[in-house]
mmCIF file of C-alpha atoms in Angstrom:
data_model
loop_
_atom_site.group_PDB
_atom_site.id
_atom_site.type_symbol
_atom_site.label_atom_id
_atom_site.label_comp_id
_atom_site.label_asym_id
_atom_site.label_seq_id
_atom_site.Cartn_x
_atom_site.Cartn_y
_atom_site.Cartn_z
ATOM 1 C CA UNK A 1 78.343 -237.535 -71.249
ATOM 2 C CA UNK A 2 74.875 -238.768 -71.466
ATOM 3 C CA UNK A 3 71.836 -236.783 -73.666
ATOM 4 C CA UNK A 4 70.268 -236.293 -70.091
ATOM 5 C CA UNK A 5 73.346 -234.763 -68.642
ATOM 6 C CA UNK A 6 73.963 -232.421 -71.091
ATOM 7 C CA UNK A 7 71.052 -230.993 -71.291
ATOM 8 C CA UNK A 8 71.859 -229.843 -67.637
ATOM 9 C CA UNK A 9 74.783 -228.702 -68.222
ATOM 10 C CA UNK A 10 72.858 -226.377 -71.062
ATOM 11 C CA UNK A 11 71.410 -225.358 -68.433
ATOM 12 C CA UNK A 12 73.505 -224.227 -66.152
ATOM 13 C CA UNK A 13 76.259 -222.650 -68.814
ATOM 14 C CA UNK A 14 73.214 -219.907 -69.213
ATOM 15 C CA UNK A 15 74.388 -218.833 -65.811
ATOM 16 C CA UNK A 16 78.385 -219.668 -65.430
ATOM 17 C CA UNK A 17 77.902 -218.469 -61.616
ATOM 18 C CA UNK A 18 76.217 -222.282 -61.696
ATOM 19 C CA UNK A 19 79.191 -223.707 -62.776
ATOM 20 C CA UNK A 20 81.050 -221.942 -60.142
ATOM 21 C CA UNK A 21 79.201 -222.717 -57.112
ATOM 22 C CA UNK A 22 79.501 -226.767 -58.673
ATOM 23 C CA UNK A 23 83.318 -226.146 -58.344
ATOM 24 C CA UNK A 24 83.839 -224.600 -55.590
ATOM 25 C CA UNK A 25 81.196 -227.490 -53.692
ATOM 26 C CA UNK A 26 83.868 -230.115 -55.631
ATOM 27 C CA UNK A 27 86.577 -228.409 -53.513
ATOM 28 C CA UNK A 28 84.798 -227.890 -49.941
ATOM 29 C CA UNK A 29 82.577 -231.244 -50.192
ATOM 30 C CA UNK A 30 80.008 -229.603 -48.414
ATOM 31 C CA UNK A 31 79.368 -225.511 -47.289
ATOM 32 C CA UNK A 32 76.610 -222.996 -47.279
ATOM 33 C CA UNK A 33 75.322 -219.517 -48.733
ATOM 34 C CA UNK A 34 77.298 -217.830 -46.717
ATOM 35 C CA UNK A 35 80.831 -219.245 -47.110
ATOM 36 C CA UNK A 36 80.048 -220.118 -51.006
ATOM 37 C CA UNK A 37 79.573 -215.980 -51.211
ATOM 38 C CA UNK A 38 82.794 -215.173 -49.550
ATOM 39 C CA UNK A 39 84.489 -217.826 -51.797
ATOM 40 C CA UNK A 40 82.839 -217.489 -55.214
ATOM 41 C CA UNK A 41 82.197 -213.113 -54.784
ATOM 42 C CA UNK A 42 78.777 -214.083 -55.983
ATOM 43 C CA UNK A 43 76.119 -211.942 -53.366
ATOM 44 C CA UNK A 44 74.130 -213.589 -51.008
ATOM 45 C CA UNK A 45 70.823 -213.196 -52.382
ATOM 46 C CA UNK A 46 72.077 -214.548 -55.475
ATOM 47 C CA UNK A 47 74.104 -217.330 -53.957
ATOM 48 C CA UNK A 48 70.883 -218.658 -52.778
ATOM 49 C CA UNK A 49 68.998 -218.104 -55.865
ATOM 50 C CA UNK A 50 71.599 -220.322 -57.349
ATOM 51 C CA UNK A 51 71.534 -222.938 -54.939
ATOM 52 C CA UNK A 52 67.802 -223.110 -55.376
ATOM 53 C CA UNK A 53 67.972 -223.574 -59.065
ATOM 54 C CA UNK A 54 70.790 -226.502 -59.105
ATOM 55 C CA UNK A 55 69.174 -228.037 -56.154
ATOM 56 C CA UNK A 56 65.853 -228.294 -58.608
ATOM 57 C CA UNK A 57 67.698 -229.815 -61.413
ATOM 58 C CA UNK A 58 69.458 -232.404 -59.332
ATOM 59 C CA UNK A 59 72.926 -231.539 -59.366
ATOM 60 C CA UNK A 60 73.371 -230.314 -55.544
ATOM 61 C CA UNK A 61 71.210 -231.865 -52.382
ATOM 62 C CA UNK A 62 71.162 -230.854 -49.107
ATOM 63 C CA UNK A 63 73.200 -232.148 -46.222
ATOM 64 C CA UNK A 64 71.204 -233.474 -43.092
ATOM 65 C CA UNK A 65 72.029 -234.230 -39.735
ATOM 66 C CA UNK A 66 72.742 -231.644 -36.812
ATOM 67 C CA UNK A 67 76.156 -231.488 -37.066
ATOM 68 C CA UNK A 68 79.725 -231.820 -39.508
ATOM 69 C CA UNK A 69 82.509 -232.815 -39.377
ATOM 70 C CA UNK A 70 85.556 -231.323 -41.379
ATOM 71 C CA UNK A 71 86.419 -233.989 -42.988
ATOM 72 C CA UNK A 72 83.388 -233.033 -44.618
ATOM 73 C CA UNK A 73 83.115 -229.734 -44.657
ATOM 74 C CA UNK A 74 86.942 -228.919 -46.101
ATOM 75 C CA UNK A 75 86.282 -225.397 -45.351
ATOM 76 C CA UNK A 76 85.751 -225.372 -41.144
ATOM 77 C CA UNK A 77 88.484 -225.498 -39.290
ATOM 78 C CA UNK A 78 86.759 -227.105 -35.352
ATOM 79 C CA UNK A 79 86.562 -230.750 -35.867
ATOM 80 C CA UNK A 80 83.001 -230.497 -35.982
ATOM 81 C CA UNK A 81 80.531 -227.702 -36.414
ATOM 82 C CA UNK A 82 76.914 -227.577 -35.027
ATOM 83 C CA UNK A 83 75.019 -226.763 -38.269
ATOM 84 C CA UNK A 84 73.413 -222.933 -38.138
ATOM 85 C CA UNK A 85 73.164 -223.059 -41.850
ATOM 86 C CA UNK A 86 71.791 -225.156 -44.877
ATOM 87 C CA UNK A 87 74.924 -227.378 -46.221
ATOM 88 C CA UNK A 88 74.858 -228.360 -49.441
ATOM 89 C CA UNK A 89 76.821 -230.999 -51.552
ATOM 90 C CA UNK A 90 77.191 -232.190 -54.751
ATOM 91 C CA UNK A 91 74.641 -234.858 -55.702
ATOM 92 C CA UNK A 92 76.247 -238.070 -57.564
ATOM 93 C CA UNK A 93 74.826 -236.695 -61.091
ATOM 94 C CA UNK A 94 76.718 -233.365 -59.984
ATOM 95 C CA UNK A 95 79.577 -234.841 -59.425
ATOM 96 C CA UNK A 96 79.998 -237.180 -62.317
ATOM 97 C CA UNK A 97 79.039 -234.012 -64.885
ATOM 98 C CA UNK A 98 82.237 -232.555 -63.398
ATOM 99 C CA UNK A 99 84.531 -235.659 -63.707
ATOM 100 C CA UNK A 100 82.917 -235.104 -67.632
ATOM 101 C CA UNK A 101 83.331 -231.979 -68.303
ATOM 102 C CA UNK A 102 87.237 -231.486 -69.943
ATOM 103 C CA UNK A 103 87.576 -228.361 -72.042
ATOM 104 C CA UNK A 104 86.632 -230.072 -75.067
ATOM 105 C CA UNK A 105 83.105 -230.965 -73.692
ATOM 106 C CA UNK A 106 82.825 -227.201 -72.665
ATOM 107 C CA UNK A 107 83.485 -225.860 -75.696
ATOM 108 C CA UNK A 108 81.252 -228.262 -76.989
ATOM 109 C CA UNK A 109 78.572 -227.278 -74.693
ATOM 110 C CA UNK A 110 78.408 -223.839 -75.407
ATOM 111 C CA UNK A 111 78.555 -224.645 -79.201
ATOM 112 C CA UNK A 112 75.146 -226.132 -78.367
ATOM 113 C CA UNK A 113 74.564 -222.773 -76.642
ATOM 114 C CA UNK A 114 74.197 -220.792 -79.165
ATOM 115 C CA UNK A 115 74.379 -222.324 -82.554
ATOM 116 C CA UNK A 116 70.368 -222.215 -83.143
ATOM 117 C CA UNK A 117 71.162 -218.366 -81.799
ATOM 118 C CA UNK A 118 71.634 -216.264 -85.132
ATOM 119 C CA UNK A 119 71.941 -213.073 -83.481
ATOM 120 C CA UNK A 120 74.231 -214.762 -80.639
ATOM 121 C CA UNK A 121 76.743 -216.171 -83.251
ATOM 122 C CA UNK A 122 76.637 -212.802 -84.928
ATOM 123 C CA UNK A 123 78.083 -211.065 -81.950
ATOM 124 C CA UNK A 124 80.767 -213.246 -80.940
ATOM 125 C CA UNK A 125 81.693 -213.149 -84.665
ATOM 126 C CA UNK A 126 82.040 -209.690 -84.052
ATOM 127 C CA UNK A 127 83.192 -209.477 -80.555
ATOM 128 C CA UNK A 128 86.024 -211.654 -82.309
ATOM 129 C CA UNK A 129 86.567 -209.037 -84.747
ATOM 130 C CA UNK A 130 86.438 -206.209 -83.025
ATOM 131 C CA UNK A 131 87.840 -207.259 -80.156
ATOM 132 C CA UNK A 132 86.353 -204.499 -77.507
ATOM 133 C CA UNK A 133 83.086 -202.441 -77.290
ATOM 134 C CA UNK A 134 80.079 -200.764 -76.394
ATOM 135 C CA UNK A 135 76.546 -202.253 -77.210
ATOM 136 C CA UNK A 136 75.930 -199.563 -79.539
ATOM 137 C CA UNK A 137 78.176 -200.355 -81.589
ATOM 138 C CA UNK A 138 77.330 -204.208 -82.087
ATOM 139 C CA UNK A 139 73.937 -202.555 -82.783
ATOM 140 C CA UNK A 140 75.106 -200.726 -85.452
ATOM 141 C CA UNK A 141 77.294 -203.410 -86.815
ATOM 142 C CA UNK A 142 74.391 -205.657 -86.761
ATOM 143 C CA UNK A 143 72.138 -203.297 -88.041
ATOM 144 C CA UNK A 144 69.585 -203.978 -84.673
ATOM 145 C CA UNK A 145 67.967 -201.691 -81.759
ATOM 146 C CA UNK A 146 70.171 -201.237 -79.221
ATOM 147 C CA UNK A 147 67.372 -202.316 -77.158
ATOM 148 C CA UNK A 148 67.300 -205.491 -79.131
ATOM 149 C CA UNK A 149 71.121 -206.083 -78.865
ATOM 150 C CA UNK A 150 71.641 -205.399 -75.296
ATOM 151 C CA UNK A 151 69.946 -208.118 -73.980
ATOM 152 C CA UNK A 152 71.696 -210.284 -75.859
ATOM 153 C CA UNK A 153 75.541 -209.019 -74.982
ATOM 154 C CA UNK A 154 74.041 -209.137 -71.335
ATOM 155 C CA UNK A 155 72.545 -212.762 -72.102
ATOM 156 C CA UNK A 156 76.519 -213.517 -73.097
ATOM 157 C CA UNK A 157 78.680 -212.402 -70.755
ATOM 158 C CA UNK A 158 76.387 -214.023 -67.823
ATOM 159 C CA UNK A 159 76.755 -217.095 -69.910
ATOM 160 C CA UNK A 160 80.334 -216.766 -69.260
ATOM 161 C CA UNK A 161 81.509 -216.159 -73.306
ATOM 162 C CA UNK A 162 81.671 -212.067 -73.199
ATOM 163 C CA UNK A 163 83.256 -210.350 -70.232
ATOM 164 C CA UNK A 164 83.054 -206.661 -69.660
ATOM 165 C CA UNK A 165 86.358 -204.827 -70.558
ATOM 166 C CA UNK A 166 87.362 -202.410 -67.522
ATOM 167 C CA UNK A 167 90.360 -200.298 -68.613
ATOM 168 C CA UNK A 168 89.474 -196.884 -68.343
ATOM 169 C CA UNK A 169 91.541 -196.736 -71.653
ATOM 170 C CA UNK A 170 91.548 -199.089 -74.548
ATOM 171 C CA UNK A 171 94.048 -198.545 -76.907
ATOM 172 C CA UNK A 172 93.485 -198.867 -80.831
ATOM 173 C CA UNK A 173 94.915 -202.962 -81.085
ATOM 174 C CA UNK A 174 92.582 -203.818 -78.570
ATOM 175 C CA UNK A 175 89.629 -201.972 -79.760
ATOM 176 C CA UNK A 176 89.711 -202.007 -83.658
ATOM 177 C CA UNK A 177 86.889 -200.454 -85.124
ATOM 178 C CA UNK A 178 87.618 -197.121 -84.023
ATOM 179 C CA UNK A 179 90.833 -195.127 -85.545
ATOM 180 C CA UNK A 180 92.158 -193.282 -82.769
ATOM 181 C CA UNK A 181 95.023 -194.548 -81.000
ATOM 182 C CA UNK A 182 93.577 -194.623 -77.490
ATOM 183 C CA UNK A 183 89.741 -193.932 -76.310
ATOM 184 C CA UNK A 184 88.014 -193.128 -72.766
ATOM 185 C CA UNK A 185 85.453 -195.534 -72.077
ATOM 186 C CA UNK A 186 82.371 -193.896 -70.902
ATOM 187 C CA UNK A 187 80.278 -197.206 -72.209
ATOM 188 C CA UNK A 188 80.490 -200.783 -70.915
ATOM 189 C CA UNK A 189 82.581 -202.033 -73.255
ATOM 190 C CA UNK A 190 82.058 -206.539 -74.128
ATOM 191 C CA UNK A 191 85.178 -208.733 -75.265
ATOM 192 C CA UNK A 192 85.324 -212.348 -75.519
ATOM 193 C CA UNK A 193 86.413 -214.186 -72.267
ATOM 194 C CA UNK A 194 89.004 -216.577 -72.926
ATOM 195 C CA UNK A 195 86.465 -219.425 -73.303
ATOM 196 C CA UNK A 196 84.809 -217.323 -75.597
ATOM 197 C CA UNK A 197 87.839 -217.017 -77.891
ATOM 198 C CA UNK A 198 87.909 -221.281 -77.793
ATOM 199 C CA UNK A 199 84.369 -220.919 -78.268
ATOM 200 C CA UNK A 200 84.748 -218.979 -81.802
ATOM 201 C CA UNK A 201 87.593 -220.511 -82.578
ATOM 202 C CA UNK A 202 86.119 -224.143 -82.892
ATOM 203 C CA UNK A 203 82.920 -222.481 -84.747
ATOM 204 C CA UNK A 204 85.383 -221.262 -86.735
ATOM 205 C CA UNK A 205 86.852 -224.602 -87.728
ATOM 206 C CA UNK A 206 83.070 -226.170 -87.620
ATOM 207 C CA UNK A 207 82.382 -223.611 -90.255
ATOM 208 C CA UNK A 208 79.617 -222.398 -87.964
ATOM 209 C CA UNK A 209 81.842 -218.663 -87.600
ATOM 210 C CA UNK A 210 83.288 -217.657 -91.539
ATOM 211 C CA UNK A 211 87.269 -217.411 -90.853
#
Protein backbone atom coordinates (compact mmCIF):
# COMPACT_ATOMS: atom_id res chain seq x y z
CA UNK A 1 0.00 0.00 0.00
CA UNK A 2 1.25 3.30 -1.06
CA UNK A 3 2.49 6.31 1.67
CA UNK A 4 -0.61 8.23 0.19
CA UNK A 5 -3.01 5.45 0.85
CA UNK A 6 -2.19 4.84 4.14
CA UNK A 7 -2.39 7.84 5.37
CA UNK A 8 -6.18 7.47 4.49
CA UNK A 9 -6.63 4.63 5.87
CA UNK A 10 -5.16 6.50 9.26
CA UNK A 11 -7.74 8.27 8.72
CA UNK A 12 -10.52 6.50 8.58
CA UNK A 13 -9.40 3.68 11.40
CA UNK A 14 -10.08 6.92 13.85
CA UNK A 15 -13.67 6.16 13.05
CA UNK A 16 -14.07 2.15 12.27
CA UNK A 17 -17.87 3.08 11.31
CA UNK A 18 -15.64 4.39 8.03
CA UNK A 19 -14.37 1.21 7.47
CA UNK A 20 -17.74 -0.23 7.68
CA UNK A 21 -19.69 1.80 5.39
CA UNK A 22 -16.34 0.99 2.74
CA UNK A 23 -17.41 -2.71 3.23
CA UNK A 24 -20.61 -2.83 3.15
CA UNK A 25 -20.42 -0.31 -0.40
CA UNK A 26 -17.77 -3.38 -1.55
CA UNK A 27 -20.78 -5.72 -1.09
CA UNK A 28 -23.86 -3.59 -2.56
CA UNK A 29 -21.66 -1.72 -5.37
CA UNK A 30 -23.69 1.14 -4.97
CA UNK A 31 -26.65 2.26 -2.08
CA UNK A 32 -27.60 5.23 -0.03
CA UNK A 33 -27.97 6.70 3.66
CA UNK A 34 -30.80 5.08 4.12
CA UNK A 35 -30.18 1.41 3.24
CA UNK A 36 -26.32 1.75 4.48
CA UNK A 37 -28.20 2.59 8.11
CA UNK A 38 -30.43 -0.38 8.05
CA UNK A 39 -27.37 -2.51 7.00
CA UNK A 40 -24.43 -1.14 9.00
CA UNK A 41 -26.95 -0.06 12.50
CA UNK A 42 -25.01 3.13 12.17
CA UNK A 43 -27.99 6.20 12.56
CA UNK A 44 -28.91 8.23 9.86
CA UNK A 45 -27.53 11.43 10.80
CA UNK A 46 -24.36 9.78 11.29
CA UNK A 47 -24.49 7.64 8.19
CA UNK A 48 -24.41 10.82 6.33
CA UNK A 49 -21.83 12.46 8.34
CA UNK A 50 -19.76 9.54 7.30
CA UNK A 51 -20.47 9.58 3.81
CA UNK A 52 -19.55 13.23 3.77
CA UNK A 53 -16.19 12.68 5.29
CA UNK A 54 -15.02 9.61 2.90
CA UNK A 55 -16.54 11.34 0.00
CA UNK A 56 -13.91 14.38 0.94
CA UNK A 57 -10.98 12.16 1.15
CA UNK A 58 -11.65 10.36 -2.08
CA UNK A 59 -12.49 7.00 -1.20
CA UNK A 60 -16.43 7.01 -2.12
CA UNK A 61 -18.06 9.30 -5.15
CA UNK A 62 -21.35 9.73 -5.98
CA UNK A 63 -23.40 7.85 -8.51
CA UNK A 64 -25.14 9.99 -11.33
CA UNK A 65 -27.72 9.40 -13.69
CA UNK A 66 -31.61 9.20 -12.97
CA UNK A 67 -31.90 5.80 -12.59
CA UNK A 68 -30.10 2.01 -11.49
CA UNK A 69 -30.05 -0.83 -12.31
CA UNK A 70 -29.49 -3.89 -9.90
CA UNK A 71 -26.87 -5.14 -11.31
CA UNK A 72 -25.59 -2.19 -9.76
CA UNK A 73 -27.21 -1.62 -6.92
CA UNK A 74 -26.87 -5.46 -5.35
CA UNK A 75 -29.22 -4.41 -2.75
CA UNK A 76 -32.75 -3.51 -4.92
CA UNK A 77 -34.61 -6.06 -5.90
CA UNK A 78 -36.92 -4.15 -9.37
CA UNK A 79 -34.60 -4.34 -12.22
CA UNK A 80 -34.19 -0.79 -12.07
CA UNK A 81 -34.94 1.88 -9.54
CA UNK A 82 -35.73 5.60 -10.27
CA UNK A 83 -33.15 7.26 -7.96
CA UNK A 84 -35.01 9.23 -4.81
CA UNK A 85 -31.75 9.13 -3.00
CA UNK A 86 -27.94 10.02 -3.28
CA UNK A 87 -26.05 6.59 -4.38
CA UNK A 88 -22.80 6.27 -3.55
CA UNK A 89 -19.91 3.89 -4.65
CA UNK A 90 -16.62 3.12 -4.00
CA UNK A 91 -14.13 5.32 -5.88
CA UNK A 92 -11.11 3.26 -7.61
CA UNK A 93 -8.63 4.48 -4.66
CA UNK A 94 -11.51 3.01 -2.32
CA UNK A 95 -11.59 0.09 -3.77
CA UNK A 96 -7.99 -0.81 -4.26
CA UNK A 97 -7.30 0.21 -0.26
CA UNK A 98 -9.71 -2.69 0.33
CA UNK A 99 -8.15 -5.28 -2.09
CA UNK A 100 -4.89 -3.98 0.36
CA UNK A 101 -5.96 -4.16 3.40
CA UNK A 102 -5.31 -8.14 4.80
CA UNK A 103 -5.16 -8.37 8.57
CA UNK A 104 -1.59 -7.86 8.64
CA UNK A 105 -1.87 -4.33 7.04
CA UNK A 106 -4.63 -3.61 9.72
CA UNK A 107 -2.81 -4.41 12.46
CA UNK A 108 -0.21 -2.53 11.00
CA UNK A 109 -2.33 0.42 10.56
CA UNK A 110 -3.45 0.84 13.87
CA UNK A 111 0.17 0.28 15.14
CA UNK A 112 0.64 3.60 13.33
CA UNK A 113 -2.46 4.64 15.29
CA UNK A 114 -1.28 4.97 18.27
CA UNK A 115 2.36 4.34 18.72
CA UNK A 116 3.31 8.27 18.98
CA UNK A 117 0.10 7.97 21.61
CA UNK A 118 1.81 7.40 25.15
CA UNK A 119 -1.26 7.54 27.03
CA UNK A 120 -3.11 5.36 24.19
CA UNK A 121 -0.48 2.51 24.42
CA UNK A 122 -0.76 2.78 28.17
CA UNK A 123 -4.36 1.77 28.16
CA UNK A 124 -4.44 -1.00 25.87
CA UNK A 125 -1.44 -2.25 27.91
CA UNK A 126 -3.76 -2.21 30.56
CA UNK A 127 -6.99 -3.02 28.97
CA UNK A 128 -4.74 -6.19 28.11
CA UNK A 129 -4.07 -6.70 31.63
CA UNK A 130 -6.96 -6.15 33.15
CA UNK A 131 -9.05 -7.39 30.82
CA UNK A 132 -12.52 -5.42 31.76
CA UNK A 133 -13.35 -1.96 33.30
CA UNK A 134 -14.59 1.25 34.16
CA UNK A 135 -12.69 4.54 33.19
CA UNK A 136 -12.00 5.20 36.68
CA UNK A 137 -10.14 2.71 37.14
CA UNK A 138 -7.64 3.15 34.07
CA UNK A 139 -7.47 6.60 35.73
CA UNK A 140 -6.28 5.38 38.71
CA UNK A 141 -4.02 2.83 37.20
CA UNK A 142 -2.56 5.51 35.15
CA UNK A 143 -2.39 7.85 37.76
CA UNK A 144 -4.59 10.62 35.34
CA UNK A 145 -8.03 12.70 35.74
CA UNK A 146 -10.70 10.78 34.89
CA UNK A 147 -11.56 13.64 32.80
CA UNK A 148 -8.25 13.24 31.11
CA UNK A 149 -8.65 9.42 30.59
CA UNK A 150 -12.10 9.29 29.35
CA UNK A 151 -11.63 10.83 26.28
CA UNK A 152 -9.14 8.72 25.46
CA UNK A 153 -11.01 5.11 26.22
CA UNK A 154 -13.87 6.91 24.18
CA UNK A 155 -11.18 7.99 21.43
CA UNK A 156 -10.45 3.89 21.43
CA UNK A 157 -13.28 2.06 21.25
CA UNK A 158 -14.66 4.45 18.27
CA UNK A 159 -11.36 3.61 16.73
CA UNK A 160 -12.53 0.15 16.80
CA UNK A 161 -9.55 -1.33 19.45
CA UNK A 162 -11.74 -1.09 22.90
CA UNK A 163 -15.34 -2.24 22.89
CA UNK A 164 -17.68 -1.64 25.74
CA UNK A 165 -18.27 -4.83 27.88
CA UNK A 166 -22.21 -5.32 28.41
CA UNK A 167 -22.73 -8.20 30.89
CA UNK A 168 -24.59 -6.98 33.63
CA UNK A 169 -22.11 -9.31 35.54
CA UNK A 170 -18.45 -9.80 35.03
CA UNK A 171 -17.03 -12.44 36.80
CA UNK A 172 -13.46 -12.26 38.53
CA UNK A 173 -11.33 -14.08 35.21
CA UNK A 174 -12.74 -11.62 33.10
CA UNK A 175 -12.30 -8.63 35.20
CA UNK A 176 -8.98 -9.06 37.18
CA UNK A 177 -8.17 -6.25 39.18
CA UNK A 178 -10.90 -6.57 41.48
CA UNK A 179 -11.02 -9.70 44.08
CA UNK A 180 -14.49 -10.60 44.27
CA UNK A 181 -15.71 -13.40 42.37
CA UNK A 182 -18.48 -11.65 40.44
CA UNK A 183 -19.35 -7.68 40.29
CA UNK A 184 -22.56 -5.57 39.09
CA UNK A 185 -21.60 -3.20 36.58
CA UNK A 186 -23.05 0.12 37.27
CA UNK A 187 -19.99 1.77 35.05
CA UNK A 188 -19.29 1.34 31.33
CA UNK A 189 -16.93 -1.06 31.54
CA UNK A 190 -13.82 -1.04 28.12
CA UNK A 191 -12.12 -4.44 26.94
CA UNK A 192 -10.08 -4.95 23.98
CA UNK A 193 -12.05 -5.91 20.77
CA UNK A 194 -10.59 -8.76 19.15
CA UNK A 195 -8.50 -6.54 16.82
CA UNK A 196 -7.42 -4.91 19.75
CA UNK A 197 -6.00 -8.09 21.30
CA UNK A 198 -3.92 -8.55 17.61
CA UNK A 199 -3.25 -5.05 18.04
CA UNK A 200 -1.28 -5.56 21.54
CA UNK A 201 -0.20 -8.60 20.73
CA UNK A 202 2.11 -7.50 17.74
CA UNK A 203 3.24 -4.34 20.01
CA UNK A 204 4.00 -6.85 22.16
CA UNK A 205 6.37 -8.71 19.87
CA UNK A 206 7.55 -5.09 18.35
CA UNK A 207 8.57 -4.41 21.88
CA UNK A 208 6.35 -1.35 21.63
CA UNK A 209 3.86 -3.17 24.71
CA UNK A 210 6.51 -4.87 27.66
CA UNK A 211 5.31 -8.73 27.65
Amino acid sequence: MDEELKQKLLEILKDKRMLEILKHLKKANVDYGKSIMLNTKIPIQEVVDLLDKLEKVGLIERVHGATLKNTEAKFKLSKEVHKHHTYYKLTREGDHLLRQLDEKELIDAYIDLVKNDQMAIDILKIADEVNADHALTYAKLLHKPLEEVTPKLEELEKAGLLEEKNAKIIKFIDRRSKPKKETRTHHKYYGLSRIGELVVREMKRKGIIPR
